[in-house]
Coordinates of C-alpha atoms and ligand atoms in Angstrom, one line a residue:
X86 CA 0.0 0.0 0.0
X87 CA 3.0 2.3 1.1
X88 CA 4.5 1.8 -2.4
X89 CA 1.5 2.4 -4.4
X90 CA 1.0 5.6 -2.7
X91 CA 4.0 6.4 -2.9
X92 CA 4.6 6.1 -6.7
X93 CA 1.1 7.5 -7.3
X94 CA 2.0 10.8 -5.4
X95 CA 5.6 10.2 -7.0
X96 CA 3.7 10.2 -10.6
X97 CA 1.3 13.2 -10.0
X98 CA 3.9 15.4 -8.3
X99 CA 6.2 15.6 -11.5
X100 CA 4.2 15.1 -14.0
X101 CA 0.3 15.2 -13.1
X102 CA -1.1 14.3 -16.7
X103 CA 1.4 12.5 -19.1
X104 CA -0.1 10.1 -21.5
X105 CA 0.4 8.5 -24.6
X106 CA -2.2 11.8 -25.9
X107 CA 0.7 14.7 -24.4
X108 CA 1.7 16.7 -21.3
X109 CA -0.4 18.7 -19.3
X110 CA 0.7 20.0 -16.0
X111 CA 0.7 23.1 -13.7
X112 CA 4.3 24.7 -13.2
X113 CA 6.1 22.7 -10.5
X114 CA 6.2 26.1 -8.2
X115 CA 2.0 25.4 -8.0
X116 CA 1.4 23.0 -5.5
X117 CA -1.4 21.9 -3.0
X118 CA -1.6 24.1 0.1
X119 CA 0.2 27.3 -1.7
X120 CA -0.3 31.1 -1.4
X121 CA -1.2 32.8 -4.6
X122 CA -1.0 36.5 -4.1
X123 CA -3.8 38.2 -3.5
X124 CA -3.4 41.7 -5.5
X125 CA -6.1 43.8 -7.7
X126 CA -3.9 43.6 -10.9
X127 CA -4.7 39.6 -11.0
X128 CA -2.4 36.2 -9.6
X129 CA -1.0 34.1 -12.4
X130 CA -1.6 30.5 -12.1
X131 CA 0.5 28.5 -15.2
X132 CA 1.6 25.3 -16.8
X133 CA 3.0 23.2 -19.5
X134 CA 0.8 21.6 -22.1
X135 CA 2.5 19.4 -25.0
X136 CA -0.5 20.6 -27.4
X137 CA 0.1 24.0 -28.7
X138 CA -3.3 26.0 -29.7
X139 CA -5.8 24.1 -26.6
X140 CA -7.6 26.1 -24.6
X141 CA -7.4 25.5 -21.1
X142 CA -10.4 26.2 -18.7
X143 CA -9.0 27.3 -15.2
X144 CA -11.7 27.1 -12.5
X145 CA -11.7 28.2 -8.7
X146 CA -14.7 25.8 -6.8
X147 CA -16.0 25.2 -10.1
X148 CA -16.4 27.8 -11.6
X149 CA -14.7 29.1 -14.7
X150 CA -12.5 31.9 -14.2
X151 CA -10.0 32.2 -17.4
X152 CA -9.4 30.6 -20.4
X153 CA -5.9 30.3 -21.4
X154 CA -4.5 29.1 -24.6
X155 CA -1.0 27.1 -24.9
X156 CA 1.5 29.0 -26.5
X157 CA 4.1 27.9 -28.8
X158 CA 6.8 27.6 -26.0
X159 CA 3.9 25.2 -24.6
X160 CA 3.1 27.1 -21.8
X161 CA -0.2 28.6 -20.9
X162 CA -0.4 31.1 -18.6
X163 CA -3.6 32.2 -16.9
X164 CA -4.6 35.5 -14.7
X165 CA -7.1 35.2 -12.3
X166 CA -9.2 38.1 -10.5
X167 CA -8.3 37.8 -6.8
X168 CA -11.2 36.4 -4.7
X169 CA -12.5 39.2 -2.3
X170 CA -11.7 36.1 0.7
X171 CA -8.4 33.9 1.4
X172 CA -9.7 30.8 0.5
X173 CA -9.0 27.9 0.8
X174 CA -10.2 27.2 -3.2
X175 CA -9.6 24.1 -5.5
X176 CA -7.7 25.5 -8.4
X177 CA -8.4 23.2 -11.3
X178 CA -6.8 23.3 -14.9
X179 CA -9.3 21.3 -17.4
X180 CA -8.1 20.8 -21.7
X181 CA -8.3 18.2 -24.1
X182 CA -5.3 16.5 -22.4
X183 CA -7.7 16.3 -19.5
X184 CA -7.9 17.5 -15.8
X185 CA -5.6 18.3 -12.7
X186 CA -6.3 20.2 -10.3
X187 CA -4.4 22.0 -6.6
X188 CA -6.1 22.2 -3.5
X189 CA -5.9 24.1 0.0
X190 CA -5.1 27.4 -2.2
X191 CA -4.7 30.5 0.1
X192 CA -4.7 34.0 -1.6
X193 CA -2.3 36.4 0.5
X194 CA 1.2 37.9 0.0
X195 CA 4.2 36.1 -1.4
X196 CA 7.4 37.3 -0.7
X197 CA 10.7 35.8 -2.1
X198 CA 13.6 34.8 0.3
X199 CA 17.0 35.1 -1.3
X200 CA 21.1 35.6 -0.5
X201 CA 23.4 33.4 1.3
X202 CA 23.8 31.4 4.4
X203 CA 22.5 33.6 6.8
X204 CA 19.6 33.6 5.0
X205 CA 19.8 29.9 4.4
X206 CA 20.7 29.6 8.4
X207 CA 17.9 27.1 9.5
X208 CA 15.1 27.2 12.0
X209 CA 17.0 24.6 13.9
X210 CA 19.5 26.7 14.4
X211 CA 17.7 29.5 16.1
X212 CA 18.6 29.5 20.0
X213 CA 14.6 28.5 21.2
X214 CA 13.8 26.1 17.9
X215 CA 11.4 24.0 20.2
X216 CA 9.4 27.1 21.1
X217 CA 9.5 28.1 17.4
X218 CA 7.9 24.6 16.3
X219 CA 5.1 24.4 18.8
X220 CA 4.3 28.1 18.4
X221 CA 4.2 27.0 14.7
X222 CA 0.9 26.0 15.0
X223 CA -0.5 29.1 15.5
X224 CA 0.5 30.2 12.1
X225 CA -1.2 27.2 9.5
X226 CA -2.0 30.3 7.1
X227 CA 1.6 30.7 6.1
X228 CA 3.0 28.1 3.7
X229 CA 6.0 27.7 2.2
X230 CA 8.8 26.2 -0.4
X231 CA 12.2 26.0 -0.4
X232 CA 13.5 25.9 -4.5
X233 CA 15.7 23.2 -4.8
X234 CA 19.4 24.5 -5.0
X235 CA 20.7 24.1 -9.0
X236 CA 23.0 26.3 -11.3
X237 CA 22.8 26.4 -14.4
X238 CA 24.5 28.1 -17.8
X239 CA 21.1 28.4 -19.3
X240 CA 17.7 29.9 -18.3
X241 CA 15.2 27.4 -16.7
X242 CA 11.8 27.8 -17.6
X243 CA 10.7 25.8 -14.6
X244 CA 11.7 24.9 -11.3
X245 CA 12.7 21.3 -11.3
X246 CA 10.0 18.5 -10.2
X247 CA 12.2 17.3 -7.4
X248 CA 10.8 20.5 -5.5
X249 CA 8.8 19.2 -2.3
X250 CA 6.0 21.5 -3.0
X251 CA 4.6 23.6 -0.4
X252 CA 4.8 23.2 3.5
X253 CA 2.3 23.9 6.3
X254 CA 4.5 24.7 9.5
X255 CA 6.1 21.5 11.6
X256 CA 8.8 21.0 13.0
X257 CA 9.2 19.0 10.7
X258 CA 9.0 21.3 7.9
X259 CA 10.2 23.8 9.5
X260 CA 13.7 23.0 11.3
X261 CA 15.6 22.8 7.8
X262 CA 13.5 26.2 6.6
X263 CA 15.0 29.8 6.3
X264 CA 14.9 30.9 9.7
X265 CA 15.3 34.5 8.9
X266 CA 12.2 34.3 6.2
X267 CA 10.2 32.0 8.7
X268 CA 10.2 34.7 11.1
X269 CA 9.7 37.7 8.7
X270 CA 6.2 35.7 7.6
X271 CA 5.4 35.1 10.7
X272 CA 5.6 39.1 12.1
X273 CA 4.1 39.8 8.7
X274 CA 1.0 37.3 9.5
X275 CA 0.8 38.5 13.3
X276 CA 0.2 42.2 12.5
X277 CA -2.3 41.3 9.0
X278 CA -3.7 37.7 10.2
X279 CA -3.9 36.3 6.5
X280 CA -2.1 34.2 4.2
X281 CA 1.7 34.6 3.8
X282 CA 3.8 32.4 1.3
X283 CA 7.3 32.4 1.4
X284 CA 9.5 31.2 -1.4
X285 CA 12.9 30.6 -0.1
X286 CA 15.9 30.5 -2.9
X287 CA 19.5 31.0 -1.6
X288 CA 22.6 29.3 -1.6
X289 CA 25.5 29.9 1.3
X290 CA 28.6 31.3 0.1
X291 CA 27.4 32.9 -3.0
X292 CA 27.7 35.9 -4.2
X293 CA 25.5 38.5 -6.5
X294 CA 26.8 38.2 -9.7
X295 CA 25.2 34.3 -9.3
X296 CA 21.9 36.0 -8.6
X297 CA 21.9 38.4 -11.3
X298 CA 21.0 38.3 -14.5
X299 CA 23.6 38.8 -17.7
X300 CA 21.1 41.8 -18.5
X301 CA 21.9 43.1 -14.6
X302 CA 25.6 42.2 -14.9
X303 CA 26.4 44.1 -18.0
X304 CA 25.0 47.7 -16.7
X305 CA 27.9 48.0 -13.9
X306 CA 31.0 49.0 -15.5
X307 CA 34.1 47.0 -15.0
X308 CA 31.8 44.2 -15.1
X309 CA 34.6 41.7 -16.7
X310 CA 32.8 38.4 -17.3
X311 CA 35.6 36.6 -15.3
X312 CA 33.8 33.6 -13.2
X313 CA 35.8 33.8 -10.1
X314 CA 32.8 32.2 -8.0
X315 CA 32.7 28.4 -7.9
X316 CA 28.7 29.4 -9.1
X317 CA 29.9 31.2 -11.8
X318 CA 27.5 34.6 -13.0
X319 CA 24.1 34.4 -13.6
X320 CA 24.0 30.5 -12.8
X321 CA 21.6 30.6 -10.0
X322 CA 19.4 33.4 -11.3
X323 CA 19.0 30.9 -14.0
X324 CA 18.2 27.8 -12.5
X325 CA 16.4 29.7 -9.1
X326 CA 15.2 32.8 -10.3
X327 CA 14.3 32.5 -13.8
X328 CA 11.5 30.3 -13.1
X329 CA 10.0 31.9 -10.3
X330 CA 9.4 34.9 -12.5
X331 CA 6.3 34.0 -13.8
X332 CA 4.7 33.9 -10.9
X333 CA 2.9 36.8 -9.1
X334 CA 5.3 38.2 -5.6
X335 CA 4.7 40.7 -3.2
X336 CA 8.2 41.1 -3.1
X337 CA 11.5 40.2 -1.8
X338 CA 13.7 39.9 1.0
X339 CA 17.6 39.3 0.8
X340 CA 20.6 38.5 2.9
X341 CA 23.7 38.4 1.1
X342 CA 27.0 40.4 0.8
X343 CA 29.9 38.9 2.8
X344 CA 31.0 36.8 0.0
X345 CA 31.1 40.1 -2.4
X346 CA 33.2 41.6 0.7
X347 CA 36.5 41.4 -1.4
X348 CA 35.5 43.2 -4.1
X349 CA 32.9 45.8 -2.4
X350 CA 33.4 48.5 -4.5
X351 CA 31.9 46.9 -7.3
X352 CA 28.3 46.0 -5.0
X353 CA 26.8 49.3 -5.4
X354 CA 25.8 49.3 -9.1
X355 CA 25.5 45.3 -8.8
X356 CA 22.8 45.8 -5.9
X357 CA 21.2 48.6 -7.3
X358 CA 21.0 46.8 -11.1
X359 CA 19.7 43.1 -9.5
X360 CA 17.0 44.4 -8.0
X361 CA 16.0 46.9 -10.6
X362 CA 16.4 43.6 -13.1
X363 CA 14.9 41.4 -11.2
X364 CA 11.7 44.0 -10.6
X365 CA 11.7 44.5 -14.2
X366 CA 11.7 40.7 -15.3
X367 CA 9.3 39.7 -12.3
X368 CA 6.7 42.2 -13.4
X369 CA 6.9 41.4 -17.3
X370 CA 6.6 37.6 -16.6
X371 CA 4.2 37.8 -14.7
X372 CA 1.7 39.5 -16.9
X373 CA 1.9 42.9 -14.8
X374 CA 0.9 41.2 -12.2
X375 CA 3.8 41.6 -9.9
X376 CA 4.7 45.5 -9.6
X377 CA 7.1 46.4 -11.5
X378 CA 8.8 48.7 -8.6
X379 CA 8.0 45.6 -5.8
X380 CA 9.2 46.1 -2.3
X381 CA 12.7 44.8 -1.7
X382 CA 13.7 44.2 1.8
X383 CA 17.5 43.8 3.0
X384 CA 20.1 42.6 6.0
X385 CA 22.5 45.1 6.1
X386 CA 25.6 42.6 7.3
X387 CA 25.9 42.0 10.6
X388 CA 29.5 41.8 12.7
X389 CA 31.6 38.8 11.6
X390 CA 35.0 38.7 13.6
X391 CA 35.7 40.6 16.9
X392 CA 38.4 43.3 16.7
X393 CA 38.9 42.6 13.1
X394 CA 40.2 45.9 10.9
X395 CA 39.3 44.8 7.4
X396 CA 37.3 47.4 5.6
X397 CA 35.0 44.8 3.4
X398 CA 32.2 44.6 5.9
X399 CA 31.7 48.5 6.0
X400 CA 31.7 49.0 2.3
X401 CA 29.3 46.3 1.6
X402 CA 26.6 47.8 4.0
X403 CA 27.5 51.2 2.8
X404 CA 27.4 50.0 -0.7
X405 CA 24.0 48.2 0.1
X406 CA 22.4 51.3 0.8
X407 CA 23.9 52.7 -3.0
X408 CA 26.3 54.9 -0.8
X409 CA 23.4 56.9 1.1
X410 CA 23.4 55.3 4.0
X411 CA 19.7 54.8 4.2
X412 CA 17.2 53.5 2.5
X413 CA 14.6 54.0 0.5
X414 CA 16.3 56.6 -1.3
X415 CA 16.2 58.1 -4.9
X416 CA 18.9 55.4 -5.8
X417 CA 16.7 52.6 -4.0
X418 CA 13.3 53.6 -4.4
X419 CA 10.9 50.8 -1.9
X420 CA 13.4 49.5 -0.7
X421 CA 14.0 49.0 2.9
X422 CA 16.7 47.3 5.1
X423 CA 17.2 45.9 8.1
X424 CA 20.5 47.1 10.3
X425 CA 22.2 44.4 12.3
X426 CA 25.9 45.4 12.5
X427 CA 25.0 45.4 16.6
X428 CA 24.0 42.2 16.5
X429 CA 27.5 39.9 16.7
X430 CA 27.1 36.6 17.9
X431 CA 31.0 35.9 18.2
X432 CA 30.8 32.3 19.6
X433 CA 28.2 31.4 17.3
X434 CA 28.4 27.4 17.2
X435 CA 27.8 27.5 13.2
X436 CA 30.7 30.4 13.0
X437 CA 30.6 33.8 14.4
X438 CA 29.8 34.9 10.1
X439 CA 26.5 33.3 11.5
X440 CA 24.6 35.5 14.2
X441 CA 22.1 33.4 16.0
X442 CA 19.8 36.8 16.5
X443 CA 17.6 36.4 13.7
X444 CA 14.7 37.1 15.4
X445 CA 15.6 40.8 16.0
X446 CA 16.9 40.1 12.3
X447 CA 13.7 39.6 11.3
X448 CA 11.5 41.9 13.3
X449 CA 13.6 44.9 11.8
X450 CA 13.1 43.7 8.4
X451 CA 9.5 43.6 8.9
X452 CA 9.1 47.2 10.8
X453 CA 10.8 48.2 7.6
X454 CA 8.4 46.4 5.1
X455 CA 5.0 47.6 7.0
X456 CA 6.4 51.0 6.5
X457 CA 7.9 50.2 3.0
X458 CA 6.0 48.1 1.0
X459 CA 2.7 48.5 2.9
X460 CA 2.6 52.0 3.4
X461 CA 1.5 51.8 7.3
X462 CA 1.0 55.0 8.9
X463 CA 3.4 56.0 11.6
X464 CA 5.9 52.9 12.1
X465 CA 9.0 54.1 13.0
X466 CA 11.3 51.7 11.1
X467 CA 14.8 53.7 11.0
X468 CA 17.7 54.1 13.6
X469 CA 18.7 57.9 13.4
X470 CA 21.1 59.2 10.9
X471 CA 22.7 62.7 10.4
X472 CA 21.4 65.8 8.3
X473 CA 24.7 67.5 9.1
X474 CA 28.1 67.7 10.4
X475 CA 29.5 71.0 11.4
X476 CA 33.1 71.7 12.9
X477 CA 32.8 74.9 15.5
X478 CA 35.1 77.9 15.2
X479 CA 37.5 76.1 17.6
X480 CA 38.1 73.4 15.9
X481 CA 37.9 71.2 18.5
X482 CA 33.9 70.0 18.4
X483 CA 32.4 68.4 15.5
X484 CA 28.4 68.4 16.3
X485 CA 26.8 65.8 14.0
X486 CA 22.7 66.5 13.7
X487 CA 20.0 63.7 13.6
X488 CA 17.0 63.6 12.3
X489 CA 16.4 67.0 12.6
X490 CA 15.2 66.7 16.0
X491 CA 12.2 64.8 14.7
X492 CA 13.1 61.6 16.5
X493 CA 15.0 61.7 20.2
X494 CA 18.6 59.8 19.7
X495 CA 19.9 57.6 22.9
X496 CA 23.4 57.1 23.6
X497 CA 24.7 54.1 24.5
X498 CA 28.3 54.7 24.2
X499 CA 30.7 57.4 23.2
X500 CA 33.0 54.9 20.3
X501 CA 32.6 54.2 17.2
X502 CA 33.4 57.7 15.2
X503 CA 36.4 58.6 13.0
X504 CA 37.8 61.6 11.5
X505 CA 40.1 61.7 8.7
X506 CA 42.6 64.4 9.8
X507 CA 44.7 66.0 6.6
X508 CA 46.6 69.1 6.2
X509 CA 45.7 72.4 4.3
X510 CA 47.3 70.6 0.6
X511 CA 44.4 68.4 0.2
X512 CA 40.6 67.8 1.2
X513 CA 40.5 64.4 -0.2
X514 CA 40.5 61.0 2.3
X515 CA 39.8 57.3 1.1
X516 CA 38.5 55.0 2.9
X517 CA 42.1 53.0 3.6
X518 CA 44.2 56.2 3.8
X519 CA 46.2 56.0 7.4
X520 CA 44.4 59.4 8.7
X521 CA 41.7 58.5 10.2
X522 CA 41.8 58.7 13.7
X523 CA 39.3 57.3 17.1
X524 CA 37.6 60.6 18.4
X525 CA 35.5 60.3 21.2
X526 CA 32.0 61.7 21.8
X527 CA 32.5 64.4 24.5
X528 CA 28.2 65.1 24.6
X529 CA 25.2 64.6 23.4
X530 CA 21.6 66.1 23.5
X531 CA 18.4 64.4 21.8
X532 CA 19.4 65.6 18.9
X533 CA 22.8 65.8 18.1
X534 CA 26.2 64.2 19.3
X535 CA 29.6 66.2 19.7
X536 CA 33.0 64.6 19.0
X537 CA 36.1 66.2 20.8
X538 CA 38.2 66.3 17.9
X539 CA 41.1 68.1 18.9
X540 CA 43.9 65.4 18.6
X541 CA 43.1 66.9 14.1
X542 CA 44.8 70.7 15.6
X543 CA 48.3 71.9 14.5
X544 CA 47.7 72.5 10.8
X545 CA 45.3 69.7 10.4
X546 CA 42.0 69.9 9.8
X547 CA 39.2 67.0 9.5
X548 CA 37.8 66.6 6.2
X549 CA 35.3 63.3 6.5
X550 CA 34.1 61.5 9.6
X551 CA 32.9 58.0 9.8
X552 CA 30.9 55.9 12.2
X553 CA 31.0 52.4 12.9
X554 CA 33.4 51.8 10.1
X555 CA 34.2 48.2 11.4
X556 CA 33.5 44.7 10.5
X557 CA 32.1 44.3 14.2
X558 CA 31.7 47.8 15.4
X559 CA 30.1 47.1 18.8
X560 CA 28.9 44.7 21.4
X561 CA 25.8 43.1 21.7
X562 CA 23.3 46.2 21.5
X563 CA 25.8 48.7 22.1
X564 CA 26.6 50.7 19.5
X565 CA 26.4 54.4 20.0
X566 CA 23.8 55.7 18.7
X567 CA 19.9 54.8 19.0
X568 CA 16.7 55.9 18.8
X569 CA 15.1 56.1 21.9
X570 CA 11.2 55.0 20.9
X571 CA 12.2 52.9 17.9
X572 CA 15.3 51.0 20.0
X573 CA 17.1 50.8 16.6
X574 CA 20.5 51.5 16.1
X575 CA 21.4 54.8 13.5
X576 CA 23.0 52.8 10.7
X577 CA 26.6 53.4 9.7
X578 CA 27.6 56.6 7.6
X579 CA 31.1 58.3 6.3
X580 CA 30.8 62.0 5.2
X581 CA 32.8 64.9 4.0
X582 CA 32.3 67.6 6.7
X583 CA 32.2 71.4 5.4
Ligands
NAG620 C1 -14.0 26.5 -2.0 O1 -13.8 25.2 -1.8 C2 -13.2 24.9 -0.5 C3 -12.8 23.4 -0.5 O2 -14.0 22.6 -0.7 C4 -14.0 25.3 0.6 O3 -13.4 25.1 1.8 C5 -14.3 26.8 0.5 O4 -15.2 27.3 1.4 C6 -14.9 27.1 -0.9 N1 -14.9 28.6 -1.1 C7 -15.9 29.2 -1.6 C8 -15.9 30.7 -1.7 O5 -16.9 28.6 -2.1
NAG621 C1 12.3 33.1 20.7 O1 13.2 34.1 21.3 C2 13.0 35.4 20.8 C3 14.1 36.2 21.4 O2 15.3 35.8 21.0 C4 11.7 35.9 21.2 O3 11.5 37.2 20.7 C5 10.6 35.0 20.6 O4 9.3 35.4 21.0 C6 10.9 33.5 21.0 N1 9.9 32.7 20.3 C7 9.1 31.9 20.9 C8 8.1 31.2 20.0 O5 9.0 31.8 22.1
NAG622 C1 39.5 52.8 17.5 O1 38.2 52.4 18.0 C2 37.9 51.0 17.7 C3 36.5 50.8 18.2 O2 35.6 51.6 17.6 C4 38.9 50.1 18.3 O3 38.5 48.7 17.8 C5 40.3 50.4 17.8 O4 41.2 49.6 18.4 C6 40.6 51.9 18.1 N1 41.8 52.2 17.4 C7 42.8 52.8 18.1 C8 44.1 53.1 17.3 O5 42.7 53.1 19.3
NAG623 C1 50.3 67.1 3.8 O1 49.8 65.7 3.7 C2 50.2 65.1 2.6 C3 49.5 63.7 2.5 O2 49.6 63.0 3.6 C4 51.7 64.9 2.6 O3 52.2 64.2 1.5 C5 52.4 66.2 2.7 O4 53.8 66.1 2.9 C6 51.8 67.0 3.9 N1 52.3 68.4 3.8 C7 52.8 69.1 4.9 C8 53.2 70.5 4.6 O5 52.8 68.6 6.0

């Protein structure tokens, strides 16, 4: 009996209607039990078909909702009206080639989990797992599917069959599940109490040029088409990307960046061209139907080594933000980011490049995405950051502004800011230039912190300051600067100062 049912589900999962007539199957991303997203420009629901011309007849309970026909490429591609409820419905898919059909289909949002390991970092690995798996079943409305990993030189046009399909939450399903994009779904479903999908796609150790497309690559100069990366460019935006784009998001979420730390320079035009790319692609695959300026949601990289002086961390998260230092910005319109360089987890059992805090992770990301992507009113989802920088007539305070005053700061410690000190022939520093110098924060108000930066006297003068220019710039929660209602930590900057 085992065996029978066994093969039977073996059979329908990869191929739900072969015969001797032809092929006729949903994609292998539409499963029983998924999220489609609910949206008012329509939810694609697609498939392969092996007769070219047929008309399909897609039905929700019954009744007939879209008639699709199959394309050349033997695809048909339908777009339904989203229900006005969250299901569940019976999604059915009836042709000449017959009738197959996906049950226990939720409409709500969908949102895409992608990057490396720490987004890959498991449920299991989260310090209170247990509690995580039996508060699990409080959340049965969010469901979820982890893309099998794959490269490839060549687009896919599907995901591949061996995918599981989608989960209700389990410990069972759960323990070897994004932990990060587990938790993100699950503040997201608290605070909207409907549907959430998650599609989790990453691979550990990867980095961007994998994820984007040869489209994405070829807009940042200096681009040179050399495959350093054991996953050489473009191979898993072809094999787990490519064939997700049909299908109708909400958006995305990423954690990625400490493999690109070597060559961070280069990550600001590679960010800011993947995800205009992949909005682009997304949206045009998908009928419309996913916005073509989604939401995109991102870890700014948390501490790796204690003590450590190499720059690579800081210019990725700088570089993450397209060199702003916060985000959205006019460089990164709807997108928003979650900060964690105050988060280190130095004797992390699975490495300290693995911080065990991904709830805090998580909750971030998510103040920014109600704010972000679903425009809720009044969420304070930032850490404060400077309008200004201004050296006094002394030359011996440097008063750096927040906010304007809009949002109190708190102070936690007085470390963590630099200033580049150079003479009267130049006002130029780099990042790696040996001028920059500790200064310490002498005071502070609610607004505004002052740095005693009289060790840059004698002919000297400080042209830049920086804060928490360091791969692990502070202890656990204890960075200097926060704001006091949001409990966020003001993200890290560098400056001229005029
Ligand atoms: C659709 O069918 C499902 C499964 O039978 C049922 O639970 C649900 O209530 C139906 N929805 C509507 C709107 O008829
Ligand atoms: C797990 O721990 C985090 C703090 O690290 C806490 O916020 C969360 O509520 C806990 N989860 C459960 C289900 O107890
Ligand atoms: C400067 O401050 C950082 C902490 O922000 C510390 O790690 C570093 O050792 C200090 N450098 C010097 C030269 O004191
Ligand atoms: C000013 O600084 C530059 C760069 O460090 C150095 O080469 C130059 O000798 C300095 N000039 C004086 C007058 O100290």
């Amino acid at each position: 009996m085992w065996s029978i049912s066994f093969l039977l589900s073996a059979f329908v999962a990869s191929c739900s209607l072969c015969s001797v007539y032809g092929l006729f199957t949903f994609s292998n991303y539409y499963h029983d039990h998924m999220v489609l997203q609910k949206s008012s420009t329509g939810t694609t629901v697609w498939g392969h078909s092996s007769k070219v011309g047929d008309v399909v007849h897609i039905k929700m309970n019954n009744s007939e909702v879209f008639q699709a026909v199959v394309k050349s490429n033997q695809i048909w591609e339908a777009k339904l009206t989203s229900p006005s409820d969250h299901g569940p419905y019976i999604i059915s898919a009836v042709s000449s080639l017959g009738t197959i059909q996906i049950s226990d289909v939720l409409f709500g949002d969908v949102w895409i989990c992608s990057g490396q390991s720490n987004m890959e970092f498991t449920t299991n690995k989260l310090l209170n797992s247990s509690e995580e798996y039996s508060d699990s079943t409080s959340y049965q409305s969010i469901r979820f599917i982890h893309i099998h990993k794959q490269f490839s030189a060549t687009p896919f046009t599907d995901i591949d069959s061996i995918n599981s399909g989608w989960n209700t939450p389990n410990q069972r399903s759960l323990q070897t599940f994004s932990a990060v994009c587990w938790l993100y779904g699950k503040f997201l479903s608290q605070h909207f109490n409907y549907p959430i999908g998650l599609v989790e796609t990453n691979w550990g150790g990867t980095r961007i040029e994998a994820w984007s497309s040869p489209d994405a690559l070829k807009r940042c100069a200096g681009f040179s088409g050399r495959k350093r990366n054991q996953y050489y460019e473009s191979h898993l935006y072809n094999a787990m990307i490519n064939p997700l784009l049909r299908n109708t998001i909400k958006g995305a979420i990423w954690y990625q960046g400490e493999s690109n730390a070597a060559h961070a320079y280069k990550y600001t035009c590679q960010f800011q061209e993947m995800i205009f790319d992949w909005r682009t692609k997304f949206s045009t695959a998908s009928l419309g139907t996913t916005s073509s300026s989604f939401p995109f949601g991102f870890v700014q990289l948390a501490p790796w080594r204690e003590g450590e002086s190499n720059l690579g961390f800081p210019q990725v998260r700088w570089a993450q933000t397209s060199n702003v230092g916060y985000v959205p910005n006019s460089l990164l319109p709807h997108v928003f980011m979650a900060v964690a360089m105050d988060l280190p987890d130095f004797h992390s059992p699975y490495g300290s490049i693995h911080p065990r805090y991904k709830h805090e992770v998580a909750y971030r990301l998510y103040l920014g995405a109600l704010a972000v992507a679903y425009h809720v009113e009044g969420i304070n989802f930032e850490g404060p950051f400077p309008t200004s920088a201004t050296i006094d007539n002394t030359h011996r305070h440097l008063t750096i502004e927040y906010d304007r005053g809009l949002h109190p700061i708190e102070v936690r410690s007085n470390q963590g800011f630099e200033v580049c000190c150079v003479n009267h022939t130049t006002n130029v520093c780099n990042a790696f230039d040996n001028h920059w110098v500790n200064v310490t924060m002498e005071s502070h108000d609610f607004a505004s912190v002052t740095l005693d930066v009289s060790t840059c006297s004698h002919g000297n003068h400080v042209a830049q300051v920086r804060y928490a220019w360091r791969e692990s710039p502070c202890p656990f929660h204890q960075c200097a600067v926060y704001g006091k209602i949001t409990n966020l930590p003001g993200p890290p900057f560098t400056f001229y100062v005029h």
